[in-house]
XYZ file of N, CA, C and O in Angstrom:
512
model
N 15.077 -55.790 -14.602
C 13.903 -55.803 -13.756
C 14.286 -56.068 -12.308
O 13.745 -55.450 -11.404
N 15.213 -56.990 -12.116
C 15.670 -57.286 -10.759
C 16.297 -56.054 -10.114
O 16.016 -55.731 -8.964
N 17.123 -55.347 -10.866
C 17.775 -54.145 -10.331
C 16.742 -53.116 -9.910
O 16.838 -52.534 -8.824
N 15.753 -52.882 -10.745
C 14.719 -51.886 -10.424
C 13.978 -52.266 -9.152
O 13.759 -51.420 -8.274
N 13.608 -53.528 -9.023
C 12.900 -53.964 -7.823
C 13.797 -53.899 -6.593
O 13.359 -53.506 -5.513
N 15.072 -54.261 -6.755
C 16.005 -54.236 -5.634
C 16.225 -52.819 -5.104
O 16.113 -52.573 -3.904
N 16.511 -51.873 -5.979
C 16.823 -50.513 -5.508
C 15.615 -49.831 -4.875
O 15.779 -48.972 -4.014
N 14.430 -50.221 -5.257
C 13.237 -49.661 -4.607
C 13.139 -50.075 -3.143
O 12.469 -49.427 -2.355
N 13.806 -51.161 -2.774
C 13.761 -51.665 -1.404
C 14.900 -51.134 -0.527
O 14.891 -51.347 0.675
N 15.876 -50.458 -1.119
C 17.008 -49.951 -0.351
C 16.608 -48.694 0.413
O 15.930 -47.826 -0.125
N 17.052 -48.585 1.660
C 16.656 -47.446 2.493
C 17.842 -46.527 2.788
O 17.924 -45.942 3.859
N 18.756 -46.405 1.847
C 19.885 -45.498 1.975
C 20.149 -44.874 0.612
O 19.650 -45.363 -0.408
N 20.889 -43.767 0.597
C 21.176 -43.073 -0.650
C 22.089 -43.907 -1.538
O 23.043 -44.513 -1.051
N 21.794 -43.911 -2.819
C 22.603 -44.666 -3.765
C 22.848 -43.832 -5.018
O 22.106 -42.897 -5.313
N 23.894 -44.181 -5.717
C 24.142 -43.699 -7.074
C 24.230 -44.928 -7.941
O 24.718 -45.969 -7.498
N 23.758 -44.831 -9.168
C 23.770 -45.992 -10.059
C 24.450 -45.649 -11.366
O 24.368 -44.524 -11.842
N 25.076 -46.643 -11.936
C 25.697 -46.519 -13.243
C 25.657 -47.893 -13.897
O 25.374 -48.897 -13.238
N 25.922 -47.928 -15.175
C 25.942 -49.211 -15.874
C 27.352 -49.496 -16.379
O 28.137 -48.581 -16.630
N 27.618 -50.774 -16.521
C 28.890 -51.226 -17.068
C 28.575 -52.371 -18.014
O 27.697 -53.189 -17.745
N 29.247 -52.393 -19.137
C 29.013 -53.435 -20.125
C 30.149 -54.449 -20.068
O 31.318 -54.095 -20.192
N 29.782 -55.677 -19.858
C 30.745 -56.770 -19.804
C 30.146 -57.915 -20.606
O 29.701 -58.919 -20.055
N 30.101 -57.752 -21.931
C 29.379 -58.715 -22.754
C 30.001 -60.100 -22.710
O 31.209 -60.253 -22.638
N 29.130 -61.075 -22.739
C 29.567 -62.467 -22.802
C 28.500 -63.276 -23.525
O 27.326 -63.181 -23.197
N 28.927 -64.016 -24.481
C 28.050 -64.950 -25.177
C 28.572 -66.335 -24.874
O 29.766 -66.584 -25.028
N 27.723 -67.249 -24.416
C 28.202 -68.596 -24.109
C 29.019 -69.171 -25.271
O 28.637 -69.055 -26.426
N 30.147 -69.745 -24.937
C 31.023 -70.322 -25.953
C 32.137 -69.377 -26.373
O 33.145 -69.802 -26.908
N 31.964 -68.063 -26.143
C 33.014 -67.101 -26.474
C 34.119 -67.170 -25.431
O 33.884 -67.524 -24.284
N 35.305 -66.754 -25.819
C 36.397 -66.630 -24.870
C 36.180 -65.344 -24.087
O 36.314 -64.259 -24.618
N 35.847 -65.465 -22.807
C 35.520 -64.308 -21.986
C 36.673 -63.332 -21.868
O 36.472 -62.151 -21.674
N 37.891 -63.819 -21.961
C 39.044 -62.941 -21.805
C 39.212 -61.985 -22.971
O 39.948 -61.015 -22.871
N 38.551 -62.246 -24.083
C 38.681 -61.389 -25.258
C 37.603 -60.318 -25.346
O 37.705 -59.422 -26.167
N 36.539 -60.403 -24.550
C 35.497 -59.393 -24.626
C 35.905 -58.169 -23.818
O 36.666 -58.253 -22.860
N 35.418 -57.038 -24.230
C 35.842 -55.756 -23.662
C 34.874 -55.282 -22.592
O 33.665 -55.299 -22.783
N 35.409 -54.827 -21.473
C 34.600 -54.193 -20.437
C 34.510 -52.716 -20.775
O 35.521 -52.070 -21.019
N 33.295 -52.188 -20.806
C 33.085 -50.785 -21.149
C 32.437 -50.091 -19.962
O 31.327 -50.421 -19.558
N 33.176 -49.129 -19.391
C 32.648 -48.345 -18.279
C 33.096 -46.906 -18.458
O 34.283 -46.620 -18.551
N 32.148 -45.992 -18.507
C 32.438 -44.578 -18.736
C 32.583 -43.786 -17.440
O 32.850 -42.598 -17.470
N 32.400 -44.425 -16.314
C 32.520 -43.829 -14.983
C 31.767 -42.503 -14.871
O 32.327 -41.463 -14.560
N 30.473 -42.585 -15.101
C 29.620 -41.424 -14.878
C 29.447 -41.163 -13.381
O 29.164 -40.047 -12.967
N 29.581 -42.201 -12.586
C 29.529 -42.097 -11.132
C 30.923 -42.458 -10.618
O 31.398 -43.562 -10.842
N 31.612 -41.547 -9.938
C 32.954 -41.854 -9.420
C 32.914 -43.010 -8.415
O 32.039 -43.058 -7.549
N 33.842 -43.943 -8.533
C 33.873 -45.112 -7.662
C 34.894 -45.000 -6.532
O 34.840 -45.766 -5.578
N 35.803 -44.031 -6.629
C 36.853 -43.910 -5.625
C 36.254 -43.708 -4.230
O 35.360 -42.880 -4.032
N 36.741 -44.516 -3.278
C 36.312 -44.469 -1.878
C 34.824 -44.759 -1.689
O 34.207 -44.253 -0.747
N 34.251 -45.549 -2.570
C 32.834 -45.905 -2.472
C 32.673 -47.394 -2.181
O 33.540 -48.207 -2.497
N 31.546 -47.738 -1.587
C 31.144 -49.136 -1.437
C 30.378 -49.478 -2.708
O 29.398 -48.815 -3.038
N 30.822 -50.488 -3.435
C 30.246 -50.826 -4.733
C 29.547 -52.171 -4.646
O 30.108 -53.145 -4.131
N 28.327 -52.207 -5.155
C 27.585 -53.454 -5.283
C 27.325 -53.671 -6.770
O 26.701 -52.837 -7.426
N 27.808 -54.773 -7.296
C 27.551 -55.147 -8.683
C 26.265 -55.968 -8.675
O 26.162 -56.963 -7.957
N 25.282 -55.538 -9.464
C 23.995 -56.227 -9.512
C 23.865 -56.927 -10.859
O 24.088 -56.322 -11.914
N 23.498 -58.197 -10.816
C 23.291 -58.977 -12.035
C 22.079 -59.872 -11.811
O 21.753 -60.210 -10.670
N 21.415 -60.247 -12.897
C 20.227 -61.074 -12.745
C 20.556 -62.521 -12.403
O 19.875 -63.147 -11.612
N 21.615 -63.085 -12.990
C 21.974 -64.476 -12.725
C 23.471 -64.670 -12.930
O 24.051 -64.098 -13.849
N 24.065 -65.488 -12.087
C 25.459 -65.871 -12.240
C 25.485 -67.377 -12.424
O 25.078 -68.120 -11.528
N 25.940 -67.793 -13.597
C 25.938 -69.221 -13.897
C 27.292 -69.864 -13.615
O 27.405 -70.727 -12.768
N 28.340 -69.453 -14.298
C 29.658 -70.043 -14.063
C 30.527 -69.126 -13.211
O 31.462 -69.581 -12.560
N 30.247 -67.845 -13.234
C 31.024 -66.884 -12.470
C 32.201 -66.299 -13.227
O 32.863 -65.396 -12.729
N 32.486 -66.798 -14.431
C 33.634 -66.316 -15.194
C 33.562 -64.839 -15.530
O 34.531 -64.093 -15.319
N 32.444 -64.409 -16.043
C 32.277 -62.993 -16.393
C 32.325 -62.137 -15.133
O 32.967 -61.075 -15.121
N 31.686 -62.578 -14.056
C 31.682 -61.802 -12.818
C 33.080 -61.731 -12.215
O 33.470 -60.683 -11.686
N 33.853 -62.800 -12.292
C 35.239 -62.759 -11.792
C 36.039 -61.714 -12.563
O 36.794 -60.937 -11.983
N 35.891 -61.703 -13.879
C 36.614 -60.749 -14.719
C 36.183 -59.318 -14.406
O 37.012 -58.409 -14.290
N 34.890 -59.121 -14.237
C 34.366 -57.787 -13.943
C 34.815 -57.297 -12.561
O 35.266 -56.160 -12.420
N 34.717 -58.134 -11.542
C 35.109 -57.706 -10.209
C 36.623 -57.463 -10.125
O 37.059 -56.543 -9.438
N 37.404 -58.253 -10.843
C 38.858 -58.018 -10.881
C 39.155 -56.676 -11.538
O 40.008 -55.911 -11.070
N 38.443 -56.373 -12.611
C 38.609 -55.082 -13.303
C 38.298 -53.924 -12.353
O 39.060 -52.956 -12.263
N 37.201 -54.018 -11.638
C 36.813 -52.941 -10.720
C 37.814 -52.811 -9.573
O 38.220 -51.701 -9.223
N 38.214 -53.931 -8.999
C 39.156 -53.896 -7.877
C 40.527 -53.381 -8.306
O 41.189 -52.663 -7.546
N 40.951 -53.710 -9.506
C 42.283 -53.325 -9.985
C 42.356 -51.883 -10.506
O 43.430 -51.293 -10.513
N 41.231 -51.331 -10.962
C 41.269 -50.034 -11.633
C 40.659 -48.870 -10.851
O 40.755 -47.732 -11.292
N 40.031 -49.151 -9.725
C 39.372 -48.093 -8.957
C 39.689 -48.293 -7.478
O 39.737 -49.417 -6.993
N 39.889 -47.220 -6.774
C 40.185 -47.282 -5.341
C 38.872 -47.325 -4.567
O 38.465 -46.345 -3.952
N 38.210 -48.492 -4.605
C 36.915 -48.622 -3.949
C 37.094 -49.140 -2.528
O 38.057 -49.836 -2.219
N 36.145 -48.778 -1.647
C 36.213 -49.211 -0.245
C 35.862 -50.685 -0.102
O 36.499 -51.408 0.648
N 34.794 -51.105 -0.779
C 34.377 -52.502 -0.696
C 33.649 -52.874 -1.982
O 33.143 -52.009 -2.695
N 33.609 -54.160 -2.243
C 32.974 -54.675 -3.457
C 32.147 -55.898 -3.093
O 32.655 -56.835 -2.485
N 30.866 -55.851 -3.425
C 29.944 -56.960 -3.177
C 29.172 -57.247 -4.452
O 29.146 -56.430 -5.374
N 28.521 -58.391 -4.471
C 27.726 -58.807 -5.623
C 26.329 -59.148 -5.141
O 26.167 -59.854 -4.141
N 25.322 -58.660 -5.854
C 23.933 -59.017 -5.575
C 23.341 -59.596 -6.852
O 23.459 -58.999 -7.923
N 22.711 -60.743 -6.722
C 22.128 -61.392 -7.892
C 20.835 -62.092 -7.500
O 20.653 -62.476 -6.339
N 19.944 -62.223 -8.453
C 18.689 -62.918 -8.201
C 18.930 -64.423 -8.131
O 18.507 -65.094 -7.207
N 19.653 -64.956 -9.112
C 19.921 -66.393 -9.175
C 21.409 -66.668 -9.227
O 22.166 -65.911 -9.840
N 21.817 -67.761 -8.624
C 23.199 -68.209 -8.708
C 23.205 -69.732 -8.803
O 22.329 -70.401 -8.258
N 24.178 -70.238 -9.552
C 24.425 -71.679 -9.596
C 25.637 -71.928 -8.697
O 26.776 -71.902 -9.152
N 25.402 -72.111 -7.375
C 26.495 -72.096 -6.403
C 27.537 -73.183 -6.603
O 28.703 -72.992 -6.265
N 27.179 -74.311 -7.161
C 28.168 -75.371 -7.343
C 29.173 -75.029 -8.436
O 30.220 -75.646 -8.536
N 28.869 -74.038 -9.264
C 29.763 -73.644 -10.355
C 30.504 -72.343 -10.080
O 31.411 -71.992 -10.804
N 30.100 -71.610 -9.060
C 30.615 -70.255 -8.860
C 31.628 -70.214 -7.714
O 31.369 -70.712 -6.631
N 32.766 -69.599 -7.985
C 33.798 -69.386 -6.970
C 34.323 -67.964 -7.154
O 35.287 -67.732 -7.874
N 33.663 -67.012 -6.513
C 34.012 -65.598 -6.644
C 34.497 -65.098 -5.287
O 33.827 -65.314 -4.281
N 35.653 -64.432 -5.238
C 36.228 -64.039 -3.952
C 35.659 -62.750 -3.355
O 36.380 -61.994 -2.721
N 34.384 -62.479 -3.548
C 33.746 -61.299 -2.973
C 32.458 -61.720 -2.298
O 31.868 -62.746 -2.634
N 32.013 -60.902 -1.357
C 30.754 -61.185 -0.675
C 29.626 -61.205 -1.695
O 29.523 -60.314 -2.524
N 28.798 -62.238 -1.597
C 27.701 -62.395 -2.548
C 26.367 -62.429 -1.805
O 26.256 -63.052 -0.756
N 25.402 -61.752 -2.378
C 24.031 -61.811 -1.896
C 23.196 -62.364 -3.035
O 23.267 -61.848 -4.153
N 22.430 -63.386 -2.782
C 21.562 -63.900 -3.824
C 20.251 -64.370 -3.220
O 20.194 -64.725 -2.043
N 19.209 -64.351 -4.035
C 17.884 -64.709 -3.562
C 17.626 -66.204 -3.683
O 17.114 -66.825 -2.762
N 17.990 -66.772 -4.828
C 17.650 -68.169 -5.091
C 18.806 -68.908 -5.749
O 19.532 -68.343 -6.558
N 18.919 -70.184 -5.421
C 19.879 -71.032 -6.105
C 19.188 -71.660 -7.304
O 18.036 -72.076 -7.228
N 19.904 -71.716 -8.416
C 19.370 -72.262 -9.658
C 20.090 -73.586 -9.925
O 21.322 -73.620 -9.925
N 19.343 -74.678 -10.125
C 20.000 -75.944 -10.452
C 20.882 -75.800 -11.698
O 20.575 -75.034 -12.605
N 21.986 -76.530 -11.717
C 22.981 -76.397 -12.781
C 22.430 -76.583 -14.186
O 22.902 -75.953 -15.117
N 21.467 -77.449 -14.364
C 20.980 -77.736 -15.710
C 19.785 -76.887 -16.130
O 19.324 -76.975 -17.254
N 19.272 -76.064 -15.232
C 18.092 -75.262 -15.552
C 18.450 -74.041 -16.385
O 19.475 -73.408 -16.180
N 17.582 -73.715 -17.316
C 17.661 -72.483 -18.093
C 16.375 -71.724 -17.805
O 15.284 -72.207 -18.089
N 16.517 -70.554 -17.190
C 15.367 -69.754 -16.810
C 15.229 -68.544 -17.714
O 16.225 -67.990 -18.173
N 13.977 -68.130 -17.965
C 13.698 -66.967 -18.803
C 12.630 -66.108 -18.137
O 11.919 -66.554 -17.258
N 12.529 -64.872 -18.603
C 11.526 -63.943 -18.095
C 12.094 -63.079 -16.991
O 13.200 -63.313 -16.501
N 11.367 -62.017 -16.634
C 11.779 -61.089 -15.572
C 13.195 -60.579 -15.830
O 14.011 -60.445 -14.947
N 13.498 -60.310 -17.090
C 14.799 -59.787 -17.481
C 15.794 -60.839 -17.933
O 16.828 -60.518 -18.510
N 15.532 -62.100 -17.673
C 16.428 -63.183 -18.088
C 16.136 -63.567 -19.535
O 15.003 -63.909 -19.859
N 17.143 -63.528 -20.403
C 16.884 -63.811 -21.814
C 17.116 -65.277 -22.190
O 17.819 -66.016 -21.510
N 16.532 -65.647 -23.286
C 16.839 -66.902 -23.966
C 16.978 -66.536 -25.438
O 16.028 -66.055 -26.051
N 18.163 -66.702 -25.988
C 18.453 -66.264 -27.353
C 18.080 -64.798 -27.550
O 17.511 -64.414 -28.561
N 18.365 -63.996 -26.537
C 18.089 -62.555 -26.520
C 16.604 -62.233 -26.688
O 16.248 -61.178 -27.196
N 15.765 -63.137 -26.252
C 14.317 -62.923 -26.291
C 13.718 -63.291 -24.936
O 14.396 -63.841 -24.085
N 12.465 -62.981 -24.768
C 11.656 -63.335 -23.603
C 12.032 -62.590 -22.322
O 11.554 -62.922 -21.247
N 12.873 -61.561 -22.420
C 13.212 -60.775 -21.233
C 11.980 -60.109 -20.625
O 11.904 -59.909 -19.425
N 11.034 -59.729 -21.466
C 9.889 -58.951 -21.003
C 8.752 -59.800 -20.443
O 7.737 -59.254 -20.027
N 8.891 -61.102 -20.390
C 7.867 -61.936 -19.764
C 7.846 -61.567 -18.280
O 8.895 -61.528 -17.632
N 6.682 -61.261 -17.716
C 6.631 -60.718 -16.352
C 6.823 -61.753 -15.241
O 6.746 -61.424 -14.069
N 7.086 -62.986 -15.579
C 7.313 -64.034 -14.580
C 8.534 -64.845 -15.006
O 9.032 -64.720 -16.118
N 9.022 -65.678 -14.119
C 10.199 -66.511 -14.413
C 9.709 -67.906 -14.752
O 8.863 -68.477 -14.064
N 10.255 -68.437 -15.836
C 9.859 -69.752 -16.289
C 11.089 -70.575 -16.664
O 12.099 -70.036 -17.093
N 10.990 -71.874 -16.500
C 12.066 -72.788 -16.864
C 11.850 -73.244 -18.304
O 10.748 -73.617 -18.683
N 12.931 -73.185 -19.102
C 12.869 -73.670 -20.481
C 13.050 -75.183 -20.441
O 14.012 -75.687 -19.854
N 12.117 -75.880 -21.046
C 12.207 -77.334 -21.127
C 12.758 -77.689 -22.487
O 12.210 -77.289 -23.514
N 13.865 -78.414 -22.489
C 14.525 -78.748 -23.752
C 14.028 -80.068 -24.283
O 13.670 -80.959 -23.608
């Protein structure tokens, strides 16, 4: 949902593609596979990776390293709706809308909780 709203606000030509970088909390991130079919060529392009939330930054670090190491891209940036800045250390330019407190778990507007509640049209904090 964040991606759809974001691209509607861009005033320049874009190409979009998806990349799968699955991560389940508690899993070893280094063992999960990045899947990208390169339907849109990345060589000599400015690439913006869009994600709904970055919590620890581990998956995003792995993904951005993969893109930087495997494609001759001009630049690489990250755009996200939420970030937990005290936990994230990513060596690329980051754009984010809101900071999320470290202990908060948010759902709705595409953010899942146990792979549910993505379709809730607003953002809500899960109270444990």
